């Protein structure tokens, strides 16, 4: 089975219509596509979706610029100083793109509005986060590559507890306002934001990703290190930690030694990828769902179970060729990707995560999970 890349030349500037072209030629009918949109509209409104962190958190990253991972952050700082009268949201490319999606796809309005608010929360905090001091020498990266252990220890994250508490509580408020979490989970998050054990809880959340990856690789036993009672708060914590982790990712992203990292999980934080970008040279770069670090990975290997049998990878794309899904027929998980080869802008995981909500629905209708 060959992956068929849809020719972008005819529809390069067209907006995504969410008519899917499947490599197995199972093109969805219009009524199915309408169903996809309706399903997606409910994403921001259904409380149960919060229990699936990967899907819920899709597209909630900052600084996602293919050419310059710093441009978003730097530009926002400059703009806010130079044009104080403008509403903050209009200052980011992500916000402008999200508003454009809302105008063209009213069915995504709820999701767009929620992500705009989360983006603004994160942007405000991220501007205050100091750059971490990290040992990112080639020798260190090689050592971590060999052990599959992430480079960033929890204690090295430049966490301001006041800001973290603010992020936890305000993130929960936004999610609750859009009906994305239950009132009981909102209350738990508010309590966590004031709890003396906040750092310990967040620390367990942070290290559990590495524990899972090392267990999968057979390097370490599976640790009983999940959030147990607080598991419903995982997505809230992930969103609250995004500004801090994204700043750390900025530091590593610009290091050429990152190319030595060949694992399917994030070199910085051990998070799973939840988006990808196909580069102009047809490489596939995975994008971490927690810190937004991007790193090169084999283009047709499932990052979740390492299945590399092309016959067991199903791929389908939007007809404008802008987005693609890799669905694994071994573990039944899927990964969305932005095809940057003929794109008019860099990948923006926040924006592209929202724009591709219909692809999530299409993948789930086919039995795959995020
Ligand atoms: Zn990461
Ligand atoms: Zn798989």
mmCIF file with all atom_site columns, C-alpha atoms in Angstrom, residues 69-223:
data_model
loop_
_atom_site.group_PDB
_atom_site.id
_atom_site.type_symbol
_atom_site.label_atom_id
_atom_site.label_alt_id
_atom_site.label_comp_id
_atom_site.label_asym_id
_atom_site.label_entity_id
_atom_site.label_seq_id
_atom_site.pdbx_PDB_ins_code
_atom_site.Cartn_x
_atom_site.Cartn_y
_atom_site.Cartn_z
_atom_site.occupancy
_atom_site.B_iso_or_equiv
_atom_site.pdbx_formal_charge
_atom_site.auth_seq_id
_atom_site.auth_comp_id
_atom_site.auth_asym_id
_atom_site.auth_atom_id
_atom_site.pdbx_PDB_model_num
ATOM 1   C CA . UNK A 1 69  ? 10.787  28.477 17.163 1.00 0.00 ? 69  UNK A CA 1
ATOM 2   C CA . UNK A 1 70  ? 11.419  31.745 18.994 1.00 0.00 ? 70  UNK A CA 1
ATOM 3   C CA . UNK A 1 71  ? 9.655   34.083 16.650 1.00 0.00 ? 71  UNK A CA 1
ATOM 4   C CA . UNK A 1 72  ? 6.267   33.728 18.242 1.00 0.00 ? 72  UNK A CA 1
ATOM 5   C CA . UNK A 1 73  ? 7.460   34.476 21.722 1.00 0.00 ? 73  UNK A CA 1
ATOM 6   C CA . UNK A 1 74  ? 9.793   37.252 20.688 1.00 0.00 ? 74  UNK A CA 1
ATOM 7   C CA . UNK A 1 75  ? 7.295   38.877 18.422 1.00 0.00 ? 75  UNK A CA 1
ATOM 8   C CA . UNK A 1 76  ? 4.653   38.917 21.107 1.00 0.00 ? 76  UNK A CA 1
ATOM 9   C CA . UNK A 1 77  ? 6.965   40.650 23.531 1.00 0.00 ? 77  UNK A CA 1
ATOM 10  C CA . UNK A 1 78  ? 7.911   43.245 20.941 1.00 0.00 ? 78  UNK A CA 1
ATOM 11  C CA . UNK A 1 79  ? 4.374   43.829 19.821 1.00 0.00 ? 79  UNK A CA 1
ATOM 12  C CA . UNK A 1 80  ? 2.969   44.246 23.272 1.00 0.00 ? 80  UNK A CA 1
ATOM 13  C CA . UNK A 1 81  ? 5.518   46.931 23.972 1.00 0.00 ? 81  UNK A CA 1
ATOM 14  C CA . UNK A 1 82  ? 5.100   48.729 20.671 1.00 0.00 ? 82  UNK A CA 1
ATOM 15  C CA . UNK A 1 83  ? 1.334   48.536 20.299 1.00 0.00 ? 83  UNK A CA 1
ATOM 16  C CA . UNK A 1 84  ? -0.187  48.504 23.739 1.00 0.00 ? 84  UNK A CA 1
ATOM 17  C CA . UNK A 1 85  ? -3.577  49.661 22.509 1.00 0.00 ? 85  UNK A CA 1
ATOM 18  C CA . UNK A 1 86  ? -4.243  46.558 20.451 1.00 0.00 ? 86  UNK A CA 1
ATOM 19  C CA . UNK A 1 87  ? -6.125  43.678 21.999 1.00 0.00 ? 87  UNK A CA 1
ATOM 20  C CA . UNK A 1 88  ? -3.595  41.020 23.007 1.00 0.00 ? 88  UNK A CA 1
ATOM 21  C CA . UNK A 1 89  ? -5.210  38.284 20.950 1.00 0.00 ? 89  UNK A CA 1
ATOM 22  C CA . UNK A 1 90  ? -4.714  40.163 17.700 1.00 0.00 ? 90  UNK A CA 1
ATOM 23  C CA . UNK A 1 91  ? -0.985  40.193 18.258 1.00 0.00 ? 91  UNK A CA 1
ATOM 24  C CA . UNK A 1 92  ? -0.286  36.543 17.678 1.00 0.00 ? 92  UNK A CA 1
ATOM 25  C CA . UNK A 1 93  ? -0.372  34.730 14.398 1.00 0.00 ? 93  UNK A CA 1
ATOM 26  C CA . UNK A 1 94  ? -1.983  31.812 16.149 1.00 0.00 ? 94  UNK A CA 1
ATOM 27  C CA . UNK A 1 95  ? -4.883  33.977 17.317 1.00 0.00 ? 95  UNK A CA 1
ATOM 28  C CA . UNK A 1 96  ? -5.362  35.485 13.869 1.00 0.00 ? 96  UNK A CA 1
ATOM 29  C CA . UNK A 1 97  ? -5.366  32.037 12.290 1.00 0.00 ? 97  UNK A CA 1
ATOM 30  C CA . UNK A 1 98  ? -7.801  30.724 14.888 1.00 0.00 ? 98  UNK A CA 1
ATOM 31  C CA . UNK A 1 99  ? -10.161 33.601 14.226 1.00 0.00 ? 99  UNK A CA 1
ATOM 32  C CA . UNK A 1 100 ? -9.928  32.843 10.527 1.00 0.00 ? 100 UNK A CA 1
ATOM 33  C CA . UNK A 1 101 ? -10.887 29.226 11.211 1.00 0.00 ? 101 UNK A CA 1
ATOM 34  C CA . UNK A 1 102 ? -13.851 30.414 13.242 1.00 0.00 ? 102 UNK A CA 1
ATOM 35  C CA . UNK A 1 103 ? -15.025 32.641 10.402 1.00 0.00 ? 103 UNK A CA 1
ATOM 36  C CA . UNK A 1 104 ? -14.755 29.879 7.826  1.00 0.00 ? 104 UNK A CA 1
ATOM 37  C CA . UNK A 1 105 ? -15.945 26.998 9.993  1.00 0.00 ? 105 UNK A CA 1
ATOM 38  C CA . UNK A 1 106 ? -18.612 28.216 12.407 1.00 0.00 ? 106 UNK A CA 1
ATOM 39  C CA . UNK A 1 107 ? -19.054 24.645 13.614 1.00 0.00 ? 107 UNK A CA 1
ATOM 40  C CA . UNK A 1 108 ? -15.648 24.950 15.286 1.00 0.00 ? 108 UNK A CA 1
ATOM 41  C CA . UNK A 1 109 ? -16.498 28.166 17.090 1.00 0.00 ? 109 UNK A CA 1
ATOM 42  C CA . UNK A 1 110 ? -16.645 26.685 20.580 1.00 0.00 ? 110 UNK A CA 1
ATOM 43  C CA . UNK A 1 111 ? -13.309 24.956 20.217 1.00 0.00 ? 111 UNK A CA 1
ATOM 44  C CA . UNK A 1 112 ? -11.711 28.058 18.716 1.00 0.00 ? 112 UNK A CA 1
ATOM 45  C CA . UNK A 1 113 ? -12.956 30.327 21.494 1.00 0.00 ? 113 UNK A CA 1
ATOM 46  C CA . UNK A 1 114 ? -11.765 27.996 24.208 1.00 0.00 ? 114 UNK A CA 1
ATOM 47  C CA . UNK A 1 115 ? -8.328  27.672 22.650 1.00 0.00 ? 115 UNK A CA 1
ATOM 48  C CA . UNK A 1 116 ? -8.061  31.431 22.209 1.00 0.00 ? 116 UNK A CA 1
ATOM 49  C CA . UNK A 1 117 ? -8.613  31.895 25.915 1.00 0.00 ? 117 UNK A CA 1
ATOM 50  C CA . UNK A 1 118 ? -6.160  29.164 26.850 1.00 0.00 ? 118 UNK A CA 1
ATOM 51  C CA . UNK A 1 119 ? -3.613  30.599 24.425 1.00 0.00 ? 119 UNK A CA 1
ATOM 52  C CA . UNK A 1 120 ? -3.909  34.029 26.000 1.00 0.00 ? 120 UNK A CA 1
ATOM 53  C CA . UNK A 1 121 ? -3.489  32.588 29.495 1.00 0.00 ? 121 UNK A CA 1
ATOM 54  C CA . UNK A 1 122 ? -0.380  30.719 28.472 1.00 0.00 ? 122 UNK A CA 1
ATOM 55  C CA . UNK A 1 123 ? 1.060   33.635 26.556 1.00 0.00 ? 123 UNK A CA 1
ATOM 56  C CA . UNK A 1 124 ? 0.846   35.909 29.567 1.00 0.00 ? 124 UNK A CA 1
ATOM 57  C CA . UNK A 1 125 ? 2.679   33.467 31.804 1.00 0.00 ? 125 UNK A CA 1
ATOM 58  C CA . UNK A 1 126 ? 5.209   32.327 29.221 1.00 0.00 ? 126 UNK A CA 1
ATOM 59  C CA . UNK A 1 127 ? 6.464   35.884 28.850 1.00 0.00 ? 127 UNK A CA 1
ATOM 60  C CA . UNK A 1 128 ? 7.591   35.741 32.460 1.00 0.00 ? 128 UNK A CA 1
ATOM 61  C CA . UNK A 1 129 ? 9.268   32.342 32.446 1.00 0.00 ? 129 UNK A CA 1
ATOM 62  C CA . UNK A 1 130 ? 13.030  32.500 32.625 1.00 0.00 ? 130 UNK A CA 1
ATOM 63  C CA . UNK A 1 131 ? 15.139  30.345 30.359 1.00 0.00 ? 131 UNK A CA 1
ATOM 64  C CA . UNK A 1 132 ? 16.368  27.223 32.164 1.00 0.00 ? 132 UNK A CA 1
ATOM 65  C CA . UNK A 1 133 ? 19.994  26.351 32.684 1.00 0.00 ? 133 UNK A CA 1
ATOM 66  C CA . UNK A 1 134 ? 20.393  23.025 30.930 1.00 0.00 ? 134 UNK A CA 1
ATOM 67  C CA . UNK A 1 135 ? 23.393  20.901 30.133 1.00 0.00 ? 135 UNK A CA 1
ATOM 68  C CA . UNK A 1 136 ? 22.821  20.243 26.461 1.00 0.00 ? 136 UNK A CA 1
ATOM 69  C CA . UNK A 1 137 ? 26.300  19.256 25.398 1.00 0.00 ? 137 UNK A CA 1
ATOM 70  C CA . UNK A 1 138 ? 26.621  16.689 22.644 1.00 0.00 ? 138 UNK A CA 1
ATOM 71  C CA . UNK A 1 139 ? 27.920  14.172 25.174 1.00 0.00 ? 139 UNK A CA 1
ATOM 72  C CA . UNK A 1 140 ? 24.921  14.686 27.437 1.00 0.00 ? 140 UNK A CA 1
ATOM 73  C CA . UNK A 1 141 ? 22.443  14.360 24.613 1.00 0.00 ? 141 UNK A CA 1
ATOM 74  C CA . UNK A 1 142 ? 24.207  11.214 23.406 1.00 0.00 ? 142 UNK A CA 1
ATOM 75  C CA . UNK A 1 143 ? 24.044  9.737  26.893 1.00 0.00 ? 143 UNK A CA 1
ATOM 76  C CA . UNK A 1 144 ? 20.332  10.426 27.135 1.00 0.00 ? 144 UNK A CA 1
ATOM 77  C CA . UNK A 1 145 ? 19.773  9.110  23.634 1.00 0.00 ? 145 UNK A CA 1
ATOM 78  C CA . UNK A 1 146 ? 21.405  5.842  24.688 1.00 0.00 ? 146 UNK A CA 1
ATOM 79  C CA . UNK A 1 147 ? 19.309  5.544  27.853 1.00 0.00 ? 147 UNK A CA 1
ATOM 80  C CA . UNK A 1 148 ? 16.086  6.959  26.324 1.00 0.00 ? 148 UNK A CA 1
ATOM 81  C CA . UNK A 1 149 ? 15.772  9.195  29.355 1.00 0.00 ? 149 UNK A CA 1
ATOM 82  C CA . UNK A 1 150 ? 14.571  12.787 28.852 1.00 0.00 ? 150 UNK A CA 1
ATOM 83  C CA . UNK A 1 151 ? 16.963  15.686 29.278 1.00 0.00 ? 151 UNK A CA 1
ATOM 84  C CA . UNK A 1 152 ? 14.842  17.880 31.508 1.00 0.00 ? 152 UNK A CA 1
ATOM 85  C CA . UNK A 1 153 ? 14.530  16.939 35.159 1.00 0.00 ? 153 UNK A CA 1
ATOM 86  C CA . UNK A 1 154 ? 11.500  18.250 36.982 1.00 0.00 ? 154 UNK A CA 1
ATOM 87  C CA . UNK A 1 155 ? 13.674  20.235 39.352 1.00 0.00 ? 155 UNK A CA 1
ATOM 88  C CA . UNK A 1 156 ? 15.287  22.043 36.408 1.00 0.00 ? 156 UNK A CA 1
ATOM 89  C CA . UNK A 1 157 ? 12.009  23.488 35.126 1.00 0.00 ? 157 UNK A CA 1
ATOM 90  C CA . UNK A 1 158 ? 11.921  27.225 35.892 1.00 0.00 ? 158 UNK A CA 1
ATOM 91  C CA . UNK A 1 159 ? 8.667   26.979 37.829 1.00 0.00 ? 159 UNK A CA 1
ATOM 92  C CA . UNK A 1 160 ? 7.287   29.979 39.624 1.00 0.00 ? 160 UNK A CA 1
ATOM 93  C CA . UNK A 1 161 ? 4.844   28.530 42.114 1.00 0.00 ? 161 UNK A CA 1
ATOM 94  C CA . UNK A 1 162 ? 2.622   31.594 42.113 1.00 0.00 ? 162 UNK A CA 1
ATOM 95  C CA . UNK A 1 163 ? 2.353   31.480 38.336 1.00 0.00 ? 163 UNK A CA 1
ATOM 96  C CA . UNK A 1 164 ? 1.784   27.738 38.366 1.00 0.00 ? 164 UNK A CA 1
ATOM 97  C CA . UNK A 1 165 ? -1.046  28.097 40.874 1.00 0.00 ? 165 UNK A CA 1
ATOM 98  C CA . UNK A 1 166 ? -2.539  30.838 38.733 1.00 0.00 ? 166 UNK A CA 1
ATOM 99  C CA . UNK A 1 167 ? -2.282  28.685 35.610 1.00 0.00 ? 167 UNK A CA 1
ATOM 100 C CA . UNK A 1 168 ? -3.926  25.682 37.268 1.00 0.00 ? 168 UNK A CA 1
ATOM 101 C CA . UNK A 1 169 ? -6.853  27.676 38.594 1.00 0.00 ? 169 UNK A CA 1
ATOM 102 C CA . UNK A 1 170 ? -7.428  29.857 35.549 1.00 0.00 ? 170 UNK A CA 1
ATOM 103 C CA . UNK A 1 171 ? -7.047  26.955 33.120 1.00 0.00 ? 171 UNK A CA 1
ATOM 104 C CA . UNK A 1 172 ? -9.683  25.071 35.088 1.00 0.00 ? 172 UNK A CA 1
ATOM 105 C CA . UNK A 1 173 ? -11.936 28.141 34.954 1.00 0.00 ? 173 UNK A CA 1
ATOM 106 C CA . UNK A 1 174 ? -11.657 28.344 31.160 1.00 0.00 ? 174 UNK A CA 1
ATOM 107 C CA . UNK A 1 175 ? -12.313 24.628 30.719 1.00 0.00 ? 175 UNK A CA 1
ATOM 108 C CA . UNK A 1 176 ? -15.303 24.810 33.025 1.00 0.00 ? 176 UNK A CA 1
ATOM 109 C CA . UNK A 1 177 ? -16.717 27.847 31.249 1.00 0.00 ? 177 UNK A CA 1
ATOM 110 C CA . UNK A 1 178 ? -16.677 25.914 27.977 1.00 0.00 ? 178 UNK A CA 1
ATOM 111 C CA . UNK A 1 179 ? -18.136 22.829 29.577 1.00 0.00 ? 179 UNK A CA 1
ATOM 112 C CA . UNK A 1 180 ? -14.958 20.856 29.012 1.00 0.00 ? 180 UNK A CA 1
ATOM 113 C CA . UNK A 1 181 ? -14.647 19.626 32.593 1.00 0.00 ? 181 UNK A CA 1
ATOM 114 C CA . UNK A 1 182 ? -17.152 18.543 35.168 1.00 0.00 ? 182 UNK A CA 1
ATOM 115 C CA . UNK A 1 183 ? -17.872 20.870 38.090 1.00 0.00 ? 183 UNK A CA 1
ATOM 116 C CA . UNK A 1 184 ? -16.332 18.301 40.458 1.00 0.00 ? 184 UNK A CA 1
ATOM 117 C CA . UNK A 1 185 ? -13.072 18.273 38.486 1.00 0.00 ? 185 UNK A CA 1
ATOM 118 C CA . UNK A 1 186 ? -13.093 22.043 38.359 1.00 0.00 ? 186 UNK A CA 1
ATOM 119 C CA . UNK A 1 187 ? -13.365 22.069 42.149 1.00 0.00 ? 187 UNK A CA 1
ATOM 120 C CA . UNK A 1 188 ? -10.504 19.573 42.419 1.00 0.00 ? 188 UNK A CA 1
ATOM 121 C CA . UNK A 1 189 ? -8.346  21.748 40.181 1.00 0.00 ? 189 UNK A CA 1
ATOM 122 C CA . UNK A 1 190 ? -9.132  24.818 42.260 1.00 0.00 ? 190 UNK A CA 1
ATOM 123 C CA . UNK A 1 191 ? -8.123  22.900 45.372 1.00 0.00 ? 191 UNK A CA 1
ATOM 124 C CA . UNK A 1 192 ? -4.963  21.668 43.704 1.00 0.00 ? 192 UNK A CA 1
ATOM 125 C CA . UNK A 1 193 ? -4.093  25.247 42.773 1.00 0.00 ? 193 UNK A CA 1
ATOM 126 C CA . UNK A 1 194 ? -4.117  26.163 46.440 1.00 0.00 ? 194 UNK A CA 1
ATOM 127 C CA . UNK A 1 195 ? -2.752  22.887 47.778 1.00 0.00 ? 195 UNK A CA 1
ATOM 128 C CA . UNK A 1 196 ? 0.543   22.726 49.668 1.00 0.00 ? 196 UNK A CA 1
ATOM 129 C CA . UNK A 1 197 ? 1.323   19.560 47.696 1.00 0.00 ? 197 UNK A CA 1
ATOM 130 C CA . UNK A 1 198 ? 0.868   21.120 44.276 1.00 0.00 ? 198 UNK A CA 1
ATOM 131 C CA . UNK A 1 199 ? 4.510   20.732 43.290 1.00 0.00 ? 199 UNK A CA 1
ATOM 132 C CA . UNK A 1 200 ? 4.591   17.089 44.379 1.00 0.00 ? 200 UNK A CA 1
ATOM 133 C CA . UNK A 1 201 ? 1.481   16.334 42.351 1.00 0.00 ? 201 UNK A CA 1
ATOM 134 C CA . UNK A 1 202 ? 2.777   18.125 39.274 1.00 0.00 ? 202 UNK A CA 1
ATOM 135 C CA . UNK A 1 203 ? 6.121   16.405 39.724 1.00 0.00 ? 203 UNK A CA 1
ATOM 136 C CA . UNK A 1 204 ? 4.422   13.001 39.643 1.00 0.00 ? 204 UNK A CA 1
ATOM 137 C CA . UNK A 1 205 ? 2.538   14.020 36.520 1.00 0.00 ? 205 UNK A CA 1
ATOM 138 C CA . UNK A 1 206 ? 5.793   15.134 34.908 1.00 0.00 ? 206 UNK A CA 1
ATOM 139 C CA . UNK A 1 207 ? 7.881   12.054 35.672 1.00 0.00 ? 207 UNK A CA 1
ATOM 140 C CA . UNK A 1 208 ? 5.109   9.578  34.896 1.00 0.00 ? 208 UNK A CA 1
ATOM 141 C CA . UNK A 1 209 ? 5.658   10.158 31.164 1.00 0.00 ? 209 UNK A CA 1
ATOM 142 C CA . UNK A 1 210 ? 9.294   9.077  31.353 1.00 0.00 ? 210 UNK A CA 1
ATOM 143 C CA . UNK A 1 211 ? 8.333   6.108  33.524 1.00 0.00 ? 211 UNK A CA 1
ATOM 144 C CA . UNK A 1 212 ? 5.835   4.968  30.913 1.00 0.00 ? 212 UNK A CA 1
ATOM 145 C CA . UNK A 1 213 ? 8.321   5.343  28.064 1.00 0.00 ? 213 UNK A CA 1
ATOM 146 C CA . UNK A 1 214 ? 11.074  3.479  29.875 1.00 0.00 ? 214 UNK A CA 1
ATOM 147 C CA . UNK A 1 215 ? 8.641   0.720  30.816 1.00 0.00 ? 215 UNK A CA 1
ATOM 148 C CA . UNK A 1 216 ? 7.548   0.419  27.176 1.00 0.00 ? 216 UNK A CA 1
ATOM 149 C CA . UNK A 1 217 ? 11.179  0.189  26.119 1.00 0.00 ? 217 UNK A CA 1
ATOM 150 C CA . UNK A 1 218 ? 11.749  -2.507 28.732 1.00 0.00 ? 218 UNK A CA 1
ATOM 151 C CA . UNK A 1 219 ? 14.357  -0.351 30.461 1.00 0.00 ? 219 UNK A CA 1
ATOM 152 C CA . UNK A 1 220 ? 12.493  -0.058 33.756 1.00 0.00 ? 220 UNK A CA 1
ATOM 153 C CA . UNK A 1 221 ? 9.504   -1.715 35.406 1.00 0.00 ? 221 UNK A CA 1
ATOM 154 C CA . UNK A 1 222 ? 6.168   -0.016 35.176 1.00 0.00 ? 222 UNK A CA 1
ATOM 155 C CA . UNK A 1 223 ? 5.953   2.393  38.071 1.00 0.00 ? 223 UNK A CA 1
#
